[in-house]
Amino acid sequence: MICAVYKSRRKADTYLFIRQKDKFDDIPSALLAVFGPPQLVMLLPLDKRQHLGLADIAKVKAELEQNGYYLQLPPPPVNLLQELLAQRGVDAETD
């Protein structure tokens, strides 16, 4: 299975995987409106890969089969202060 990967010009680190290059028929119009004009990043042979950078390859394949697309959103931002306080056993809510 080869898919096309597009990045959003409006949303940083947001990628759209589709089954066929430049075929956006399966993508909801509301999603495309928010995503903005897609910019092709690469054609990706999924069958020859065992993992992807940030996405679960099994989930990507399943979503492509079921919906015709997979939307990869950026990971949530990390609050380093909260992590440090949690490691030290300090409750940030009360202190």
Tab-separated table of N, CA, C and O in Angstrom:
chain	number	residue	atom	x	y	z
A	1	MET	N	0.842	-1.177	0.000
A	1	MET	CA	0.000	0.000	0.000
A	1	MET	C	0.887	1.241	0.000
A	1	MET	O	1.748	1.401	0.847
A	2	ILE	N	0.664	2.113	-0.958
A	2	ILE	CA	1.373	3.381	-1.036
A	2	ILE	C	0.366	4.483	-0.749
A	2	ILE	O	-0.746	4.469	-1.269
A	3	CYS	N	0.749	5.420	0.104
A	3	CYS	CA	-0.134	6.540	0.384
A	3	CYS	C	0.614	7.840	0.117
A	3	CYS	O	1.838	7.869	0.035
A	4	ALA	N	-0.170	8.899	-0.028
A	4	ALA	CA	0.398	10.230	-0.216
A	4	ALA	C	0.275	10.981	1.101
A	4	ALA	O	-0.759	10.911	1.759
A	5	VAL	N	1.320	11.694	1.467
A	5	VAL	CA	1.338	12.442	2.726
A	5	VAL	C	1.413	13.927	2.392
A	5	VAL	O	2.291	14.354	1.636
A	6	TYR	N	0.489	14.684	2.975
A	6	TYR	CA	0.424	16.129	2.763
A	6	TYR	C	0.561	16.832	4.103
A	6	TYR	O	0.088	16.336	5.119
A	7	LYS	N	1.185	18.003	4.083
A	7	LYS	CA	1.245	18.793	5.310
A	7	LYS	C	0.323	19.996	5.161
A	7	LYS	O	0.051	20.469	4.054
A	8	SER	N	-0.143	20.453	6.307
A	8	SER	CA	-1.020	21.619	6.336
A	8	SER	C	-0.182	22.878	6.305
A	8	SER	O	0.844	22.967	6.975
A	9	ARG	N	-0.638	23.859	5.576
A	9	ARG	CA	0.030	25.164	5.566
A	9	ARG	C	-0.530	26.058	6.669
A	9	ARG	O	0.028	27.087	6.963
A	10	ARG	N	-1.641	25.627	7.260
A	10	ARG	CA	-2.278	26.425	8.313
A	10	ARG	C	-1.992	25.914	9.715
A	10	ARG	O	-1.997	26.678	10.667
A	11	LYS	N	-1.810	24.611	9.852
A	11	LYS	CA	-1.632	23.993	11.165
A	11	LYS	C	-0.256	23.339	11.226
A	11	LYS	O	0.018	22.385	10.493
A	12	ALA	N	0.595	23.833	12.088
A	12	ALA	CA	1.958	23.306	12.205
A	12	ALA	C	1.953	21.837	12.602
A	12	ALA	O	1.136	21.414	13.426
A	13	ASP	N	2.839	21.074	12.016
A	13	ASP	CA	3.038	19.655	12.334
A	13	ASP	C	1.775	18.819	12.178
A	13	ASP	O	1.572	17.843	12.900
A	14	THR	N	0.906	19.187	11.252
A	14	THR	CA	-0.324	18.452	10.976
A	14	THR	C	-0.216	17.859	9.573
A	14	THR	O	0.069	18.574	8.617
A	15	TYR	N	-0.440	16.542	9.487
A	15	TYR	CA	-0.268	15.831	8.226
A	15	TYR	C	-1.505	15.023	7.894
A	15	TYR	O	-2.174	14.485	8.775
A	16	LEU	N	-1.778	14.908	6.603
A	16	LEU	CA	-2.914	14.151	6.098
A	16	LEU	C	-2.385	13.050	5.186
A	16	LEU	O	-1.679	13.329	4.219
A	17	PHE	N	-2.693	11.802	5.537
A	17	PHE	CA	-2.316	10.648	4.733
A	17	PHE	C	-3.546	10.251	3.923
A	17	PHE	O	-4.630	10.088	4.495
A	18	ILE	N	-3.391	10.098	2.614
A	18	ILE	CA	-4.507	9.644	1.774
A	18	ILE	C	-4.049	8.495	0.892
A	18	ILE	O	-2.851	8.287	0.682
A	19	ARG	N	-5.022	7.732	0.396
A	19	ARG	CA	-4.705	6.518	-0.372
A	19	ARG	C	-4.096	6.801	-1.735
A	19	ARG	O	-3.307	6.010	-2.233
A	20	GLN	N	-4.490	7.897	-2.351
A	20	GLN	CA	-4.027	8.161	-3.710
A	20	GLN	C	-3.669	9.638	-3.851
A	20	GLN	O	-4.411	10.511	-3.377
A	21	LYS	N	-2.557	9.905	-4.484
A	21	LYS	CA	-2.065	11.279	-4.647
A	21	LYS	C	-3.131	12.166	-5.298
A	21	LYS	O	-3.733	11.788	-6.309
A	22	ASP	N	-3.361	13.324	-4.691
A	22	ASP	CA	-4.270	14.358	-5.190
A	22	ASP	C	-5.731	13.929	-5.283
A	22	ASP	O	-6.520	14.581	-5.962
A	23	LYS	N	-6.100	12.850	-4.600
A	23	LYS	CA	-7.505	12.403	-4.610
A	23	LYS	C	-8.090	12.648	-3.220
A	23	LYS	O	-7.911	11.858	-2.304
A	24	PHE	N	-8.812	13.753	-3.090
A	24	PHE	CA	-9.331	14.194	-1.804
A	24	PHE	C	-10.832	13.950	-1.660
A	24	PHE	O	-11.468	14.544	-0.793
A	25	ASP	N	-11.394	13.058	-2.472
A	25	ASP	CA	-12.832	12.794	-2.465
A	25	ASP	C	-13.333	12.273	-1.126
A	25	ASP	O	-14.458	12.572	-0.720
A	26	ASP	N	-12.522	11.493	-0.409
A	26	ASP	CA	-12.947	10.889	0.860
A	26	ASP	C	-12.779	11.821	2.056
A	26	ASP	O	-13.221	11.503	3.154
A	27	ILE	N	-12.154	12.969	1.858
A	27	ILE	CA	-11.861	13.876	2.959
A	27	ILE	C	-13.069	14.794	3.186
A	27	ILE	O	-13.544	15.437	2.251
A	28	PRO	N	-13.571	14.855	4.424
A	28	PRO	CA	-14.689	15.772	4.699
A	28	PRO	C	-14.314	17.216	4.360
A	28	PRO	O	-13.190	17.659	4.634
A	29	SER	N	-15.242	17.938	3.769
A	29	SER	CA	-14.961	19.314	3.349
A	29	SER	C	-14.607	20.205	4.533
A	29	SER	O	-13.770	21.103	4.414
A	30	ALA	N	-15.215	19.964	5.695
A	30	ALA	CA	-14.889	20.759	6.888
A	30	ALA	C	-13.431	20.552	7.296
A	30	ALA	O	-12.748	21.498	7.702
A	31	LEU	N	-12.945	19.313	7.185
A	31	LEU	CA	-11.547	19.026	7.517
A	31	LEU	C	-10.611	19.736	6.541
A	31	LEU	O	-9.629	20.356	6.948
A	32	LEU	N	-10.927	19.679	5.259
A	32	LEU	CA	-10.082	20.352	4.268
A	32	LEU	C	-10.089	21.863	4.457
A	32	LEU	O	-9.069	22.516	4.242
A	33	ALA	N	-11.221	22.418	4.884
A	33	ALA	CA	-11.298	23.859	5.115
A	33	ALA	C	-10.361	24.281	6.248
A	33	ALA	O	-9.678	25.306	6.153
A	34	VAL	N	-10.311	23.491	7.310
A	34	VAL	CA	-9.428	23.797	8.439
A	34	VAL	C	-7.977	23.481	8.087
A	34	VAL	O	-7.063	24.225	8.449
A	35	PHE	N	-7.757	22.387	7.374
A	35	PHE	CA	-6.413	21.941	7.003
A	35	PHE	C	-5.743	22.942	6.068
A	35	PHE	O	-4.545	23.175	6.142
A	36	GLY	N	-6.533	23.544	5.189
A	36	GLY	CA	-5.997	24.485	4.213
A	36	GLY	C	-5.480	23.767	2.986
A	36	GLY	O	-5.620	22.548	2.850
A	37	PRO	N	-4.862	24.510	2.082
A	37	PRO	CA	-4.337	23.898	0.864
A	37	PRO	C	-3.257	22.866	1.196
A	37	PRO	O	-2.227	23.223	1.776
A	38	PRO	N	-3.483	21.602	0.859
A	38	PRO	CA	-2.491	20.573	1.193
A	38	PRO	C	-1.222	20.712	0.349
A	38	PRO	O	-1.284	21.013	-0.835
A	39	GLN	N	-0.089	20.482	0.994
A	39	GLN	CA	1.200	20.518	0.299
A	39	GLN	C	1.801	19.116	0.348
A	39	GLN	O	2.070	18.586	1.433
A	40	LEU	N	2.004	18.520	-0.824
A	40	LEU	CA	2.545	17.159	-0.897
A	40	LEU	C	3.933	17.109	-0.276
A	40	LEU	O	4.808	17.910	-0.599
A	41	VAL	N	4.113	16.142	0.631
A	41	VAL	CA	5.404	15.944	1.278
A	41	VAL	C	6.106	14.745	0.655
A	41	VAL	O	7.277	14.820	0.304
A	42	MET	N	5.371	13.623	0.528
A	42	MET	CA	5.984	12.418	-0.022
A	42	MET	C	4.940	11.372	-0.369
A	42	MET	O	3.808	11.434	0.105
A	43	LEU	N	5.355	10.428	-1.180
A	43	LEU	CA	4.609	9.192	-1.405
A	43	LEU	C	5.288	8.152	-0.537
A	43	LEU	O	6.506	7.999	-0.583
A	44	LEU	N	4.502	7.448	0.259
A	44	LEU	CA	5.060	6.584	1.291
A	44	LEU	C	4.575	5.145	1.118
A	44	LEU	O	3.377	4.879	1.229
A	45	PRO	N	5.487	4.198	0.840
A	45	PRO	CA	5.092	2.788	0.767
A	45	PRO	C	4.954	2.212	2.181
A	45	PRO	O	5.945	1.963	2.851
A	46	LEU	N	3.732	2.021	2.629
A	46	LEU	CA	3.493	1.539	3.991
A	46	LEU	C	3.827	0.067	4.173
A	46	LEU	O	4.169	-0.364	5.267
A	47	ASP	N	3.711	-0.714	3.118
A	47	ASP	CA	3.979	-2.147	3.225
A	47	ASP	C	5.436	-2.446	3.551
A	47	ASP	O	5.747	-3.479	4.144
A	48	LYS	N	6.324	-1.558	3.182
A	48	LYS	CA	7.752	-1.788	3.398
A	48	LYS	C	8.253	-1.196	4.719
A	48	LYS	O	9.422	-1.255	5.016
A	49	ARG	N	7.318	-0.623	5.515
A	49	ARG	CA	7.707	0.005	6.775
A	49	ARG	C	7.137	-0.768	7.952
A	49	ARG	O	6.067	-1.341	7.875
A	50	GLN	N	7.872	-0.726	9.051
A	50	GLN	CA	7.398	-1.355	10.275
A	50	GLN	C	6.933	-0.316	11.286
A	50	GLN	O	6.210	-0.641	12.223
A	51	HIS	N	7.362	0.931	11.110
A	51	HIS	CA	6.937	2.002	12.008
A	51	HIS	C	7.018	3.340	11.288
A	51	HIS	O	7.668	3.466	10.261
A	52	LEU	N	6.329	4.322	11.863
A	52	LEU	CA	6.385	5.695	11.374
A	52	LEU	C	6.876	6.572	12.516
A	52	LEU	O	6.856	6.157	13.679
A	53	GLY	N	7.249	7.792	12.213
A	53	GLY	CA	7.790	8.684	13.230
A	53	GLY	C	6.876	8.886	14.433
A	53	GLY	O	7.185	8.483	15.534
A	54	LEU	N	5.729	9.501	14.235
A	54	LEU	CA	4.842	9.817	15.347
A	54	LEU	C	3.535	9.032	15.325
A	54	LEU	O	2.784	9.073	16.285
A	55	ALA	N	3.258	8.348	14.248
A	55	ALA	CA	1.979	7.657	14.114
A	55	ALA	C	2.162	6.145	14.213
A	55	ALA	O	3.196	5.601	13.840
A	56	ASP	N	1.139	5.487	14.716
A	56	ASP	CA	1.103	4.025	14.776
A	56	ASP	C	0.757	3.516	13.382
A	56	ASP	O	-0.329	3.791	12.862
A	57	ILE	N	1.662	2.783	12.771
A	57	ILE	CA	1.476	2.367	11.373
A	57	ILE	C	0.237	1.489	11.193
A	57	ILE	O	-0.455	1.594	10.191
A	58	ALA	N	-0.082	0.665	12.185
A	58	ALA	CA	-1.286	-0.169	12.087
A	58	ALA	C	-2.536	0.703	12.074
A	58	ALA	O	-3.478	0.446	11.323
A	59	LYS	N	-2.532	1.750	12.878
A	59	LYS	CA	-3.681	2.671	12.921
A	59	LYS	C	-3.790	3.449	11.610
A	59	LYS	O	-4.887	3.662	11.097
A	60	VAL	N	-2.664	3.875	11.060
A	60	VAL	CA	-2.665	4.590	9.786
A	60	VAL	C	-3.272	3.709	8.703
A	60	VAL	O	-4.163	4.134	7.961
A	61	LYS	N	-2.818	2.468	8.614
A	61	LYS	CA	-3.341	1.536	7.601
A	61	LYS	C	-4.835	1.300	7.789
A	61	LYS	O	-5.599	1.299	6.819
A	62	ALA	N	-5.256	1.087	9.038
A	62	ALA	CA	-6.675	0.833	9.312
A	62	ALA	C	-7.536	2.036	8.938
A	62	ALA	O	-8.604	1.878	8.318
A	63	GLU	N	-7.089	3.226	9.292
A	63	GLU	CA	-7.850	4.441	8.967
A	63	GLU	C	-7.912	4.666	7.455
A	63	GLU	O	-8.939	5.091	6.928
A	64	LEU	N	-6.813	4.388	6.767
A	64	LEU	CA	-6.814	4.523	5.311
A	64	LEU	C	-7.813	3.560	4.676
A	64	LEU	O	-8.535	3.928	3.746
A	65	GLU	N	-7.871	2.342	5.181
A	65	GLU	CA	-8.815	1.346	4.646
A	65	GLU	C	-10.261	1.722	4.957
A	65	GLU	O	-11.126	1.613	4.105
A	66	GLN	N	-10.527	2.160	6.198
A	66	GLN	CA	-11.890	2.459	6.619
A	66	GLN	C	-12.395	3.798	6.099
A	66	GLN	O	-13.523	3.892	5.613
A	67	ASN	N	-11.589	4.840	6.243
A	67	ASN	CA	-12.050	6.197	5.950
A	67	ASN	C	-11.454	6.813	4.685
A	67	ASN	O	-11.933	7.828	4.217
A	68	GLY	N	-10.360	6.235	4.204
A	68	GLY	CA	-9.696	6.800	3.035
A	68	GLY	C	-8.660	7.852	3.380
A	68	GLY	O	-8.004	8.389	2.502
A	69	TYR	N	-8.523	8.139	4.680
A	69	TYR	CA	-7.523	9.120	5.093
A	69	TYR	C	-7.145	8.889	6.550
A	69	TYR	O	-7.849	8.214	7.298
A	70	TYR	N	-6.003	9.472	6.933
A	70	TYR	CA	-5.565	9.485	8.332
A	70	TYR	C	-5.026	10.874	8.616
A	70	TYR	O	-4.211	11.405	7.854
A	71	LEU	N	-5.480	11.491	9.686
A	71	LEU	CA	-5.022	12.810	10.072
A	71	LEU	C	-4.069	12.679	11.242
A	71	LEU	O	-4.427	12.155	12.290
A	72	GLN	N	-2.844	13.144	11.053
A	72	GLN	CA	-1.842	13.121	12.127
A	72	GLN	C	-1.722	14.525	12.707
A	72	GLN	O	-1.330	15.458	12.023
A	73	LEU	N	-2.086	14.638	13.980
A	73	LEU	CA	-1.994	15.909	14.686
A	73	LEU	C	-0.697	15.958	15.486
A	73	LEU	O	-0.159	14.915	15.859
A	74	PRO	N	-0.200	17.159	15.779
A	74	PRO	CA	1.028	17.250	16.565
A	74	PRO	C	0.780	16.783	17.997
A	74	PRO	O	-0.341	16.865	18.501
A	75	PRO	N	1.816	16.293	18.657
A	75	PRO	CA	1.651	15.904	20.057
A	75	PRO	C	1.338	17.138	20.898
A	75	PRO	O	1.731	18.251	20.545
A	76	PRO	N	0.632	16.943	22.014
A	76	PRO	CA	0.321	18.096	22.863
A	76	PRO	C	1.599	18.692	23.450
A	76	PRO	O	2.578	17.975	23.669
A	77	PRO	N	1.588	19.990	23.716
A	77	PRO	CA	2.788	20.613	24.296
A	77	PRO	C	3.062	20.067	25.697
A	77	PRO	O	2.143	19.709	26.425
A	78	VAL	N	4.317	20.008	26.029
A	78	VAL	CA	4.732	19.489	27.328
A	78	VAL	C	4.936	20.662	28.280
A	78	VAL	O	5.614	21.636	27.941
A	79	ASN	N	4.365	20.558	29.470
A	79	ASN	CA	4.563	21.571	30.494
A	79	ASN	C	5.686	21.067	31.404
A	79	ASN	O	5.466	20.241	32.286
A	80	LEU	N	6.879	21.557	31.166
A	80	LEU	CA	8.057	21.084	31.895
A	80	LEU	C	7.986	21.397	33.382
A	80	LEU	O	8.450	20.612	34.205
A	81	LEU	N	7.389	22.529	33.734
A	81	LEU	CA	7.265	22.882	35.147
A	81	LEU	C	6.382	21.874	35.882
A	81	LEU	O	6.739	21.392	36.962
A	82	GLN	N	5.252	21.527	35.282
A	82	GLN	CA	4.368	20.536	35.908
A	82	GLN	C	5.056	19.184	36.039
A	82	GLN	O	4.892	18.496	37.044
A	83	GLU	N	5.815	18.782	35.024
A	83	GLU	CA	6.533	17.511	35.089
A	83	GLU	C	7.562	17.517	36.217
A	83	GLU	O	7.688	16.551	36.962
A	84	LEU	N	8.298	18.606	36.356
A	84	LEU	CA	9.297	18.716	37.415
A	84	LEU	C	8.644	18.665	38.796
A	84	LEU	O	9.095	17.947	39.685
A	85	LEU	N	7.557	19.410	38.957
A	85	LEU	CA	6.853	19.405	40.238
A	85	LEU	C	6.305	18.018	40.565
A	85	LEU	O	6.368	17.567	41.703
A	86	ALA	N	5.783	17.328	39.559
A	86	ALA	CA	5.253	15.982	39.769
A	86	ALA	C	6.368	15.024	40.172
A	86	ALA	O	6.188	14.174	41.048
A	87	GLN	N	7.537	15.150	39.552
A	87	GLN	CA	8.666	14.301	39.906
A	87	GLN	C	9.107	14.532	41.351
A	87	GLN	O	9.549	13.617	42.022
A	88	ARG	N	8.960	15.752	41.805
A	88	ARG	CA	9.366	16.092	43.177
A	88	ARG	C	8.235	15.880	44.184
A	88	ARG	O	8.413	16.142	45.370
A	89	GLY	N	7.083	15.431	43.693
A	89	GLY	CA	5.972	15.159	44.575
A	89	GLY	C	5.249	16.398	45.073
A	89	GLY	O	4.564	16.356	46.091
A	90	VAL	N	5.382	17.493	44.330
A	90	VAL	CA	4.729	18.735	44.718
A	90	VAL	C	3.431	18.878	43.919
A	90	VAL	O	3.421	18.704	42.709
A	91	ASP	N	2.363	19.197	44.626
A	91	ASP	CA	1.078	19.411	43.964
A	91	ASP	C	1.026	20.854	43.501
A	91	ASP	O	0.940	21.777	44.320
A	92	ALA	N	1.072	21.094	42.202
A	92	ALA	CA	1.102	22.446	41.632
A	92	ALA	C	-0.195	23.195	41.899
A	92	ALA	O	-0.215	24.422	41.889
A	93	GLU	N	-1.275	22.492	42.132
A	93	GLU	CA	-2.571	23.125	42.371
A	93	GLU	C	-2.603	23.868	43.716
A	93	GLU	O	-3.213	24.896	43.839
A	94	THR	N	-1.968	23.289	44.744
A	94	THR	CA	-2.062	23.874	46.084
A	94	THR	C	-0.863	24.742	46.445
A	94	THR	O	-0.929	25.511	47.381
A	95	ASP	N	0.254	24.594	45.776
A	95	ASP	CA	1.463	25.357	46.140
A	95	ASP	C	1.647	26.535	45.228
A	95	ASP	O	1.409	26.602	44.132
